[in-house]
Amino acid sequence: MNDPGPNASAATINPSLPVSPRTSLRQLLWALVFALTLPAILIAAAGLYSGYRAEQETMDLRLQETVRAMSLSLDREIEKSEVVMRMLALSPYIADGNFSAFHRQAQEAGIPKPSWVSLVTPEGEVLLSTRVPYGSELPDSVRQTSLLKVLETRTTHLSDLFNGSITGQPLITLDVPVILDEKVAYILSASISPNIFQKLIADQRIASNWNAAVLDRSGRVVARSRMPERFVGQLGNPIIRDAINSNPEGHVQSVTLEGVPVRAYFSKSAVYGWSFVISVPSTELSASFKRSLFWLVILAGCILMGVALAAVLSRLIAKPVDQLVAQAHALGAGQEVLGASTHVLEFDTIQKALTDAAANVREQERNREEVLTRVAESEARLRLALNAGHLGSWEYTPSTGIFVTSPQCRANFGRGPDQPFSYDDLIAAIHPDDRARQAEAVVRTLKNRVDLQVEYRAIWPDQSEHWIRISGQVRVAPDGHLSLVGVSQDITEQKLADERQGIMLHELNHRVKNTLATVQSVASMTRRSADQGDPAAWDAFLGRVQGLAKTHDLLTATQWQGALLKDVLKNELEPYQDALNQRIRLRGPEINLQPSAVLALGLAVHELATNASKYGSLTSPEGKVHVMWALASALNPPVLIVEWVESGGPPVTPPQRQGFGTKLIQRGLAQQLGGEIKLNFHPDGVRCVITFPIKNVMVEIDETDESVERYAS
């Protein structure tokens, strides 16, 4: 009899299946390929475009932050010269008329080279200039407009870029009034070369095809990374100047002075009105889009290759289906199991053959799956418990030397998850001083059949030392062999925590003794004031103890590693600040003080603030307190100078005797830190200048030069 073929057999075995148009396997494969490729192309295109936009936004944000930081650096560069000039304006040599000595002091003041300092009368007569030896004949100043502005405002004035009348070179001047007897007696001028700002740009290592520039208030180029010799002194692009006048910072499409299309990022200084600009060529910004388009083309090509491969595979899949049908009929011979049609010819045939076989093995598979499920759940719970406790499992058979470890166990000894780790490797990893204790514990466990509990140090391959806790039990195998099974745990952090706790207790004892000594000193001095009939002595004592407690809180936040000078000042002066942050103004570099300096300076500032709130500028709503500090690295030894200036309060009269607060400042600062305190009871407001040797107050003396560059806002 002729074989009717597999399709005829299917129809004969199950005549109840409906006869309807069916989809072939090849058609389904093609439909699947297109259903996957089209969304993949769309999603990839959207993803690449989104990545391009994200990259563009990230670059905008990064460059905007860069120009903002450079604008702050520009402020700090000018502010350094302003601080030095203001300190020079207070020189006693000017008041005494000793201009020769002041000429030497100005030369050593630390004004960045090639700048120089001049002393000018309000009428424009130049008395001296550090650019030439003292006594040289000097022409009168031709900057009458700038001098008149300083006379009228009695404040510091920074000029725009101009060509010097004597040198013929571009210059910027910083004019500071010298006030004697309540009037502007002289004007101290610093002539600053644009080379200082040129160096500031050069230090940033701007990309060769980018351009960075510094613009003054009029939009004139002060310094430039590309061809400064050609463009310094010229007005910047009008588009950029208009954008700066409209907004203090942002970015705009523009063209450089060379005619290159760029995207310009700018930030304007809120203090001096100068701006920093970075221009990036537009061609560089469009490169990211071209990269995205390139990868999109590559992806499309890969998908087309997949389509072609799918066409080949569809032909290869359809051919063995007939052979699979014949094997399925042999497997299910003698049984009839009905199934719903899939409307796919090949799948209906395979389904008939497999349902015949499924009836025979269904029960066995169900039982097997239940057993495997329970085993898998048990193993999963065990792994979860071990991982939760960071425990590594291990098993050691002494008779065979076989040592089996889990990845976490190997990690406890500094090994990778796939790195071999034998028992000999374990012994070699144990600290030589602990190997005997580990060996004795293993022998005792095997001999007495007791639990294994031992802790020892392990040396990792990187030579770091770690503490390991080993726990285990004896297991007897069916063949009678003994083995040890247990877990390992890295307890290094626990050991270090115990050690740190001991150190902290010792340090706490030391800090408490020092604090009690300070309180005892304050109490002793307060008692003497009370004995002399001061009714406010007790309240003053409580205020000082509370100020000391606030300073302790500040040190506790840094684990007694010191505190920033600005934070110490804020800690005491913040209660007196107004809503606009104008009443209390702090300015100076970022300086980290030693704990002893924090306590002493905190008490001193507390006394100054208390005096100002009772008798000084803080008694009036218009009163203000300005605190400025600077590092005088050029002096020997280097010193930290802190200046307290009150203004806007009632007229000040010098006290008849030295008060308790002054004694406390002298004892805390002069005796403990070797500082020098100068109090000036000027009618306009109290002025206090405190000078410390840097080595007595700062935490990181080696980084003084770097700290000068980091100014607080």
XYZ file of C-alpha atoms in Angstrom:
713
model
C 0.000 0.000 0.000
C 1.274 3.470 -0.898
C 2.131 5.844 1.960
C -0.361 8.717 1.904
C 2.172 11.093 3.593
C 2.124 12.897 6.913
C -0.509 15.411 5.978
C -2.921 12.625 4.967
C -2.218 10.840 8.269
C -3.116 13.925 10.250
C -6.396 14.278 8.451
C -7.175 10.615 8.909
C -6.341 10.494 12.636
C -8.274 13.606 13.558
C -11.003 14.221 10.999
C -12.736 16.578 13.446
C -10.206 19.406 12.899
C -11.856 22.147 10.856
C -10.625 22.670 7.340
C -9.798 26.352 6.867
C -7.207 28.499 5.110
C -3.918 28.211 7.033
C -0.810 30.363 7.328
C 2.492 28.717 6.490
C 5.522 28.738 8.777
C 7.493 30.787 6.262
C 4.838 33.501 6.284
C 4.867 33.639 10.095
C 8.647 33.953 10.152
C 8.548 36.829 7.692
C 5.824 38.550 9.671
C 7.875 38.076 12.873
C 11.002 39.542 11.271
C 9.189 42.659 10.086
C 7.329 43.024 13.395
C 10.704 43.090 15.187
C 12.764 45.124 12.740
C 10.449 48.077 12.145
C 9.972 48.959 15.859
C 13.675 48.328 16.441
C 14.617 50.859 13.749
C 12.183 53.441 15.135
C 13.295 52.914 18.735
C 16.969 53.017 17.751
C 16.479 56.239 15.804
C 14.626 57.807 18.726
C 17.275 56.579 21.154
C 20.165 57.902 19.078
C 18.443 61.273 18.681
C 17.700 61.367 22.405
C 21.352 60.543 23.100
C 22.422 63.352 20.777
C 20.133 65.814 22.578
C 21.318 64.594 25.979
C 24.948 64.980 24.894
C 24.219 68.499 23.637
C 22.504 69.478 26.891
C 25.306 67.929 28.949
C 27.904 69.868 26.993
C 25.919 73.109 27.430
C 25.682 72.519 31.175
C 29.357 71.580 31.506
C 30.583 74.606 29.541
C 28.189 76.941 31.373
C 29.552 75.679 34.685
C 33.087 76.141 33.324
C 32.586 79.806 32.372
C 30.829 80.400 35.718
C 33.835 78.944 37.532
C 36.217 81.007 35.388
C 34.186 84.136 36.139
C 34.621 83.392 39.855
C 38.358 82.809 39.268
C 38.457 86.182 37.495
C 36.805 87.787 40.543
C 39.294 86.119 42.875
C 42.231 87.264 40.744
C 41.050 90.905 40.946
C 40.004 90.521 44.583
C 43.515 89.374 45.582
C 44.907 92.662 44.290
C 42.076 94.597 45.971
C 42.750 92.978 49.356
C 46.468 93.778 49.107
C 45.710 97.364 48.063
C 43.267 97.842 50.911
C 45.839 96.529 53.364
C 48.432 98.907 51.896
C 45.944 101.773 52.266
C 46.052 101.180 56.020
C 49.846 101.488 56.161
C 51.038 103.809 58.948
C 53.858 104.979 56.650
C 51.352 106.988 54.591
C 49.921 108.756 57.633
C 53.478 109.519 58.852
C 54.541 110.787 55.413
C 57.365 108.226 55.251
C 56.880 107.583 51.532
C 60.285 105.981 51.126
C 59.377 103.239 53.618
C 55.960 102.873 52.024
C 57.634 102.496 48.609
C 59.575 99.492 49.954
C 56.444 98.073 51.627
C 54.444 98.367 48.383
C 57.193 96.586 46.438
C 57.013 93.664 48.884
C 53.204 93.582 49.169
C 52.740 90.752 46.683
C 50.988 92.557 43.784
C 51.215 90.136 40.806
C 53.961 91.056 38.358
C 54.279 92.977 36.041
C 51.832 95.253 37.889
C 52.975 98.242 39.910
C 51.594 100.536 42.626
C 51.392 104.326 42.568
C 50.453 106.848 45.268
C 48.617 109.874 43.858
C 47.232 113.006 45.468
C 43.601 113.985 44.760
C 44.970 116.714 42.498
C 46.718 114.104 40.313
C 50.325 114.512 41.559
C 52.109 111.139 41.481
C 54.185 110.895 44.663
C 55.762 107.493 43.991
C 55.568 104.426 41.762
C 56.999 100.967 42.368
C 57.715 100.772 38.635
C 60.713 103.102 39.140
C 63.076 103.714 42.077
C 61.836 105.977 44.825
C 62.662 109.616 44.214
C 62.419 109.365 40.419
C 60.699 112.287 38.724
C 57.152 111.311 37.761
C 54.619 113.113 35.541
C 51.189 113.990 36.907
C 48.345 111.526 36.389
C 46.060 112.100 33.399
C 43.278 109.867 34.829
C 41.382 112.757 36.419
C 37.995 111.125 35.738
C 38.902 107.927 37.607
C 40.467 109.884 40.487
C 37.404 112.098 40.764
C 35.142 109.028 40.922
C 37.170 107.601 43.813
C 37.030 110.966 45.607
C 33.261 111.150 45.216
C 32.409 107.534 46.109
C 35.276 106.928 48.636
C 35.264 103.315 47.355
C 37.528 101.106 45.273
C 37.232 101.600 41.504
C 38.317 99.119 38.765
C 38.804 100.673 35.349
C 38.207 99.178 31.919
C 41.122 98.389 29.589
C 42.987 101.454 28.264
C 46.410 102.317 26.831
C 48.786 103.794 29.405
C 49.914 107.335 28.675
C 53.517 106.581 29.661
C 54.072 102.955 28.673
C 51.686 102.959 25.714
C 50.692 99.421 26.719
C 47.174 98.165 27.591
C 46.504 98.514 31.328
C 43.794 98.163 33.954
C 43.885 100.289 37.093
C 42.557 99.474 40.550
C 42.143 102.669 42.595
C 41.728 102.511 46.390
C 41.108 105.608 48.550
C 43.493 106.328 51.441
C 41.301 107.917 54.098
C 42.988 110.028 56.759
C 41.050 112.184 59.211
C 37.725 111.328 57.552
C 38.777 112.497 54.078
C 40.461 111.005 51.036
C 44.048 112.166 51.492
C 45.598 110.044 48.723
C 44.608 107.527 46.080
C 46.503 104.240 45.875
C 46.510 102.911 42.275
C 47.545 99.489 41.040
C 48.369 99.384 37.317
C 47.626 95.808 36.261
C 48.855 94.298 33.006
C 46.420 92.152 30.957
C 49.137 89.490 31.015
C 47.830 88.422 34.441
C 44.473 87.544 32.910
C 46.212 86.065 29.875
C 48.008 83.673 32.256
C 44.673 82.868 33.932
C 43.308 81.727 30.558
C 46.506 79.834 29.688
C 46.331 77.883 32.972
C 42.915 76.455 31.938
C 44.433 74.652 28.905
C 41.592 75.569 26.570
C 41.367 73.317 23.470
C 43.370 74.703 20.565
C 40.318 75.097 18.305
C 38.258 76.753 21.081
C 38.540 80.359 22.150
C 38.380 81.841 25.653
C 38.281 85.571 26.341
C 37.954 88.068 29.200
C 35.819 91.168 28.488
C 35.664 94.325 30.586
C 32.470 96.211 31.360
C 32.489 97.941 27.961
C 32.836 94.612 26.145
C 36.466 95.186 25.202
C 38.803 92.159 24.979
C 41.204 92.135 27.959
C 42.716 88.686 27.357
C 42.216 85.969 24.752
C 43.427 82.406 24.210
C 43.782 82.756 20.398
C 45.891 85.539 18.858
C 45.768 87.901 21.865
C 48.368 90.144 20.278
C 45.887 90.925 17.498
C 42.575 91.234 19.314
C 43.349 92.498 22.864
C 41.857 95.982 23.131
C 39.206 95.434 20.437
C 35.494 95.329 21.152
C 33.988 91.843 21.289
C 31.317 90.567 18.905
C 28.152 92.735 19.201
C 25.979 89.636 19.550
C 27.907 88.503 22.614
C 27.976 92.008 24.104
C 24.200 92.380 23.693
C 23.662 88.941 25.243
C 25.856 89.833 28.251
C 23.962 93.107 28.747
C 20.649 91.177 28.672
C 21.558 88.274 30.935
C 24.436 87.709 33.403
C 25.133 84.240 31.949
C 24.004 81.953 29.135
C 24.990 80.916 25.613
C 24.331 82.270 22.131
C 25.164 81.449 18.510
C 27.762 83.923 17.314
C 30.846 84.464 15.148
C 34.364 85.007 16.473
C 36.431 88.036 15.529
C 38.178 85.739 13.019
C 34.811 84.967 11.389
C 34.376 81.388 12.698
C 30.761 80.346 13.548
C 30.684 79.326 17.220
C 28.429 78.681 20.160
C 29.520 81.150 22.829
C 29.084 80.527 26.579
C 29.424 83.544 28.888
C 29.214 84.486 32.567
C 29.316 88.027 33.929
C 30.859 88.876 37.297
C 28.331 90.283 39.753
C 31.137 92.029 41.673
C 33.268 93.755 39.024
C 31.077 93.531 35.914
C 33.721 91.739 33.799
C 32.770 88.662 31.761
C 34.394 85.369 30.802
C 33.506 83.844 27.403
C 34.278 80.419 25.891
C 33.487 79.885 22.199
C 33.184 76.386 20.725
C 33.158 75.946 16.916
C 29.731 74.949 15.604
C 31.362 72.222 13.524
C 32.503 70.472 16.707
C 28.992 70.592 18.188
C 27.507 68.999 15.067
C 29.987 66.119 15.232
C 27.860 64.292 17.824
C 24.857 64.326 15.455
C 26.981 62.878 12.676
C 28.143 60.112 15.007
C 24.523 59.286 15.886
C 23.578 59.201 12.199
C 26.543 56.936 11.453
C 25.498 54.414 14.101
C 21.911 54.549 12.846
C 23.109 53.571 9.370
C 25.174 50.756 10.868
C 22.131 49.529 12.802
C 19.960 49.609 9.680
C 22.577 47.589 7.828
C 22.674 44.991 10.600
C 18.881 44.708 10.544
C 18.886 44.207 6.776
C 21.469 41.466 7.202
C 19.168 39.905 9.799
C 16.266 39.985 7.351
C 18.347 38.209 4.741
C 19.437 35.626 7.260
C 15.805 35.118 8.341
C 14.901 34.308 4.744
C 17.516 31.590 4.652
C 16.498 30.202 8.041
C 12.807 30.086 7.095
C 13.613 27.676 4.282
C 15.797 25.566 6.585
C 13.124 25.364 9.304
C 10.262 24.303 7.048
C 12.106 21.278 5.638
C 12.714 19.342 8.922
C 9.141 19.946 10.086
C 7.937 16.957 8.054
C 10.556 14.722 9.682
C 9.556 15.981 13.111
C 5.913 15.102 12.371
C 6.825 11.500 11.525
C 8.811 11.126 14.790
C 5.966 12.635 16.788
C 3.464 10.071 15.322
C 5.795 7.230 16.311
C 6.041 8.619 19.831
C 2.264 8.922 20.218
C 1.128 5.711 18.438
C -1.992 4.093 19.816
C -3.368 7.109 21.664
C -5.766 9.855 20.599
C -5.646 13.315 22.227
C -7.670 16.103 20.661
C -6.331 19.649 20.478
C -7.487 23.006 19.160
C -6.299 24.083 15.754
C -3.625 26.772 15.509
C -4.586 27.520 11.908
C -0.971 26.868 10.983
C -0.546 23.664 8.945
C 2.875 22.654 10.294
C 2.044 23.494 13.933
C -1.243 21.579 13.826
C 0.588 18.461 12.635
C 3.305 18.761 15.312
C 0.701 19.467 17.993
C -1.165 16.225 17.145
C 1.999 14.138 17.451
C 3.182 15.806 20.680
C -0.208 15.585 22.427
C -0.098 11.833 21.834
C 3.263 11.636 23.587
C 2.278 14.106 26.326
C -0.419 11.770 27.657
C 2.243 9.169 28.535
C 4.758 11.426 30.264
C 2.555 14.152 31.806
C 2.286 12.533 35.203
C 5.999 11.774 35.410
C 6.900 15.327 34.436
C 4.512 16.727 37.054
C 6.148 14.727 39.819
C 9.610 15.586 38.611
C 8.838 19.292 38.457
C 7.498 19.275 41.992
C 10.664 17.657 43.292
C 12.913 20.030 41.368
C 10.892 23.013 42.536
C 11.277 22.058 46.178
C 15.017 21.485 45.722
C 15.439 24.808 43.904
C 13.514 26.678 46.592
C 15.624 25.075 49.309
C 18.859 25.993 47.527
C 17.596 29.518 46.876
C 16.765 30.019 50.553
C 20.195 28.754 51.531
C 21.941 31.090 49.067
C 19.807 34.006 50.213
C 20.650 33.349 53.869
C 24.377 33.077 53.131
C 24.389 36.205 50.973
C 22.393 38.171 53.544
C 25.034 37.431 56.190
C 27.966 37.805 53.733
C 28.840 34.212 54.588
C 30.926 32.019 52.349
C 30.386 28.241 52.449
C 33.196 25.670 52.350
C 33.865 21.945 52.763
C 37.206 20.283 53.512
C 37.931 16.523 53.424
C 41.232 15.871 55.253
C 41.674 12.339 53.873
C 41.577 13.462 50.239
C 42.645 17.091 50.611
C 39.614 18.212 48.596
C 38.633 21.792 49.481
C 35.412 23.176 47.957
C 34.546 26.870 48.428
C 31.774 29.213 47.305
C 32.532 32.496 45.460
C 31.805 34.489 48.644
C 34.225 32.328 50.616
C 36.952 32.951 48.037
C 36.091 36.663 48.117
C 36.658 36.662 51.893
C 40.275 35.702 51.153
C 40.688 38.233 48.318
C 40.195 35.760 45.462
C 37.987 36.149 42.411
C 34.839 34.046 41.943
C 36.528 31.834 39.307
C 40.032 31.857 40.797
C 41.270 28.471 42.109
C 41.645 28.243 45.885
C 43.036 25.093 47.478
C 43.536 24.227 51.154
C 47.259 24.939 50.753
C 46.301 28.381 49.404
C 44.156 28.872 52.510
C 47.032 28.007 54.877
C 49.388 30.285 52.944
C 46.880 33.152 53.185
C 46.649 32.927 57.008
C 48.885 35.327 58.913
C 52.002 33.419 60.072
C 51.282 34.340 63.710
C 47.774 32.809 63.501
C 48.469 29.560 61.646
C 49.189 27.551 64.804
C 45.882 28.635 66.371
C 43.977 27.625 63.222
C 45.683 24.216 63.065
C 44.966 23.505 66.743
C 41.273 24.398 66.260
C 40.928 22.027 63.255
C 42.650 19.141 65.087
C 40.490 19.655 68.187
C 37.305 19.700 66.086
C 38.146 16.472 64.213
C 39.307 14.693 67.347
C 36.496 15.659 69.738
C 33.723 16.086 67.126
C 32.946 19.595 68.441
C 32.028 22.738 66.560
C 34.844 24.652 64.875
C 35.090 28.308 66.006
C 38.226 30.280 65.202
C 39.197 33.821 64.159
C 42.427 34.718 62.428
C 44.000 37.259 60.106
C 44.240 36.629 56.358
C 46.711 38.287 53.988
C 45.083 39.098 50.638
C 47.080 39.003 47.373
C 47.292 42.818 47.538
C 49.026 42.411 50.968
C 46.079 43.960 52.837
C 45.186 42.378 56.182
C 41.649 41.131 56.965
C 40.060 39.363 59.928
C 38.132 36.152 59.105
C 35.752 34.227 61.380
C 35.446 30.474 60.630
C 32.552 28.333 61.910
C 32.052 24.683 61.025
C 30.959 21.180 62.016
C 32.118 17.622 61.383
C 30.199 15.637 58.745
C 30.455 11.879 58.242
C 29.967 10.800 54.615
C 28.151 7.523 53.701
C 31.550 5.980 52.929
C 32.767 6.805 56.451
C 35.090 9.698 55.499
C 35.150 12.713 57.797
C 34.876 16.211 56.435
C 34.459 19.687 57.819
C 31.570 21.830 56.550
C 31.048 25.444 57.539
C 31.003 29.120 56.680
C 33.486 32.006 56.625
C 32.822 35.686 57.308
C 34.948 38.792 56.871
C 34.816 40.621 60.254
C 37.460 43.244 59.466
C 35.011 46.128 59.817
C 33.880 44.820 63.208
C 37.489 44.606 64.431
C 38.256 48.085 63.119
C 35.093 49.415 64.751
C 36.177 47.984 68.108
C 39.603 49.582 67.684
C 38.112 52.944 66.648
C 35.816 52.870 69.666
C 38.783 52.567 71.994
C 40.578 55.439 70.259
C 37.459 57.602 70.376
C 37.032 57.000 74.108
C 40.631 58.097 74.704
C 40.182 61.183 72.500
C 36.896 62.021 74.222
C 38.652 61.990 77.607
C 41.289 64.379 76.242
C 38.689 66.758 74.729
C 36.599 66.820 77.902
C 39.644 67.775 79.992
C 40.528 70.623 77.588
C 36.926 71.875 77.539
C 36.694 71.830 81.345
C 39.964 73.762 81.560
C 38.552 76.438 79.198
C 35.301 76.700 81.170
C 37.295 76.900 84.418
C 39.356 79.781 83.003
C 36.252 81.684 81.843
C 34.531 81.051 85.197
C 37.579 82.278 87.131
C 37.743 85.517 85.157
C 33.945 85.985 85.426
C 34.148 85.552 89.187
C 36.689 88.345 89.447
C 34.329 90.580 87.415
C 31.436 89.641 89.730
C 33.578 90.403 92.790
C 34.221 93.865 91.355
C 30.469 94.516 91.290
C 29.587 93.721 87.637
C 25.839 92.811 87.721
C 25.926 91.306 84.208
C 28.793 88.924 84.955
C 26.558 85.846 85.345
C 24.661 86.506 82.070
C 27.959 87.081 80.282
C 29.282 83.824 81.686
C 26.218 81.926 80.408
C 26.565 83.555 76.979
C 30.214 82.564 76.763
C 29.469 78.987 77.764
C 26.683 78.839 75.165
C 29.070 80.236 72.532
C 31.620 77.601 73.538
C 28.916 74.913 73.171
C 28.067 76.137 69.658
C 31.734 75.988 68.728
C 31.893 72.444 70.118
C 28.905 71.506 67.925
C 30.770 72.845 64.902
C 33.856 70.768 65.760
C 31.751 67.675 66.479
C 30.305 67.867 62.959
C 33.867 67.452 61.597
C 34.942 64.788 64.158
C 37.245 67.425 65.743
C 39.334 67.675 62.597
C 39.061 71.469 62.586
C 36.601 73.867 60.939
C 36.534 76.522 58.236
C 37.184 80.099 59.402
C 34.050 81.207 57.545
C 31.922 78.635 59.397
C 33.303 79.802 62.785
C 32.311 83.387 61.942
C 28.874 82.358 60.668
C 28.313 80.264 63.795
C 28.508 83.394 65.972
C 27.217 86.117 63.597
C 24.306 84.362 61.855
C 21.765 85.453 64.549
C 22.515 89.110 63.693
C 22.169 88.684 59.880
C 19.297 90.369 58.012
C 17.008 88.841 55.379
C 19.069 90.282 52.508
C 22.404 89.060 53.919
C 23.770 92.620 53.855
C 24.217 93.396 57.545
C 26.944 90.826 58.132
C 29.448 90.417 55.276
C 32.280 87.916 55.322
C 35.027 87.792 52.732
C 38.290 85.924 52.528
C 39.969 82.718 51.312
C 38.887 79.255 52.422
C 40.973 78.440 55.522
C 40.737 75.323 57.687
C 41.554 76.047 61.343
C 42.942 73.740 63.992
C 40.513 72.731 66.792
C 42.357 74.870 69.355
C 42.186 77.876 67.027
C 38.470 77.268 66.441
C 37.742 77.397 70.189
C 39.882 80.489 70.824
C 38.631 82.423 67.796
C 35.025 81.393 68.522
C 35.263 82.962 72.017
C 36.883 86.103 70.571
C 34.206 86.570 67.887
C 31.525 85.947 70.514
C 32.930 88.785 72.621
C 33.143 91.158 69.625
C 29.598 90.305 68.515
C 28.237 90.703 72.051
C 29.938 94.102 72.398
C 28.601 95.204 68.979
C 25.051 94.127 69.880
C 25.189 96.022 73.216
C 27.154 99.145 72.396
C 28.258 99.041 68.744
C 26.897 98.894 65.187
C 24.504 95.980 65.785
C 22.390 98.159 68.119
C 21.162 100.101 65.068
C 19.107 98.681 62.133
C 21.486 100.416 59.728
C 24.549 99.054 61.469
C 26.832 96.624 59.671
C 29.779 94.371 60.468
C 32.332 93.463 57.804
C 34.879 90.739 58.529
C 37.736 90.238 56.060
C 40.719 87.947 56.284
C 43.761 87.201 54.156
C 47.012 85.246 54.198
C 50.192 87.292 54.161
C 52.527 84.622 52.806
C 55.249 87.133 51.948
C 55.872 87.977 55.606
C 58.294 86.025 57.772
C 56.782 84.111 59.380
C 53.604 83.936 57.226
C 50.541 85.199 59.095
C 46.758 85.132 58.883
C 45.176 88.593 59.211
C 41.542 88.959 60.317
C 39.949 92.435 60.270
C 36.671 93.261 62.111
C 35.079 96.549 60.961
C 31.842 98.032 62.370
C 29.911 100.830 60.667
C 26.529 102.525 60.786
C 26.183 102.375 64.582
C 26.202 105.057 67.283
C 29.388 107.104 67.823
C 32.062 105.104 69.602
C 34.010 106.377 72.584
C 37.125 104.604 73.862
C 36.537 102.700 77.126
C 38.098 104.040 80.324
C 39.533 100.635 81.257
C 40.212 97.273 79.679
C 37.038 95.185 79.963
C 36.631 91.501 80.702
C 35.908 90.713 77.028
C 39.158 92.337 75.943
C 41.059 90.368 78.574
C 39.405 87.149 77.371
C 40.363 87.888 73.755
C 43.928 88.687 74.759
C 44.261 85.520 76.836
C 42.574 83.202 74.282
C 44.288 84.554 71.188
C 47.543 86.095 72.281
C 48.550 83.517 74.901
C 47.141 80.333 73.321
C 47.805 81.041 69.633
C 50.576 83.632 69.715
C 48.306 86.196 68.030
C 48.459 89.979 68.041
C 45.274 92.039 68.582
C 44.861 95.720 67.705
C 41.612 97.422 68.824
C 40.781 100.849 67.383
C 37.752 102.612 68.914
C 37.112 104.931 65.936
C 34.038 107.190 66.246
C 32.543 105.568 63.108
C 32.841 102.063 64.519
C 35.127 99.643 66.297
C 37.903 98.140 64.185
C 39.819 95.084 65.371
C 42.788 93.595 63.486
C 43.967 90.161 64.648
C 47.195 88.623 63.356
C 48.040 84.916 63.822
C 51.128 82.926 62.805
C 49.840 80.477 60.197
C 51.600 77.517 61.799
C 49.605 78.021 65.014
C 46.104 78.065 63.494
C 45.903 76.283 60.133
C 45.468 72.535 59.668
C 47.305 72.135 56.358
C 50.250 74.517 56.325
C 51.804 72.824 53.267
C 48.790 73.784 51.151
C 48.688 77.492 52.081
C 49.404 78.694 48.542
C 46.626 76.532 47.137
C 44.165 77.727 49.795
C 44.736 81.364 48.786
C 43.153 80.615 45.429
C 39.956 79.158 46.992
C 37.949 82.181 48.117
C 34.671 81.945 49.966
C 31.691 83.589 48.330
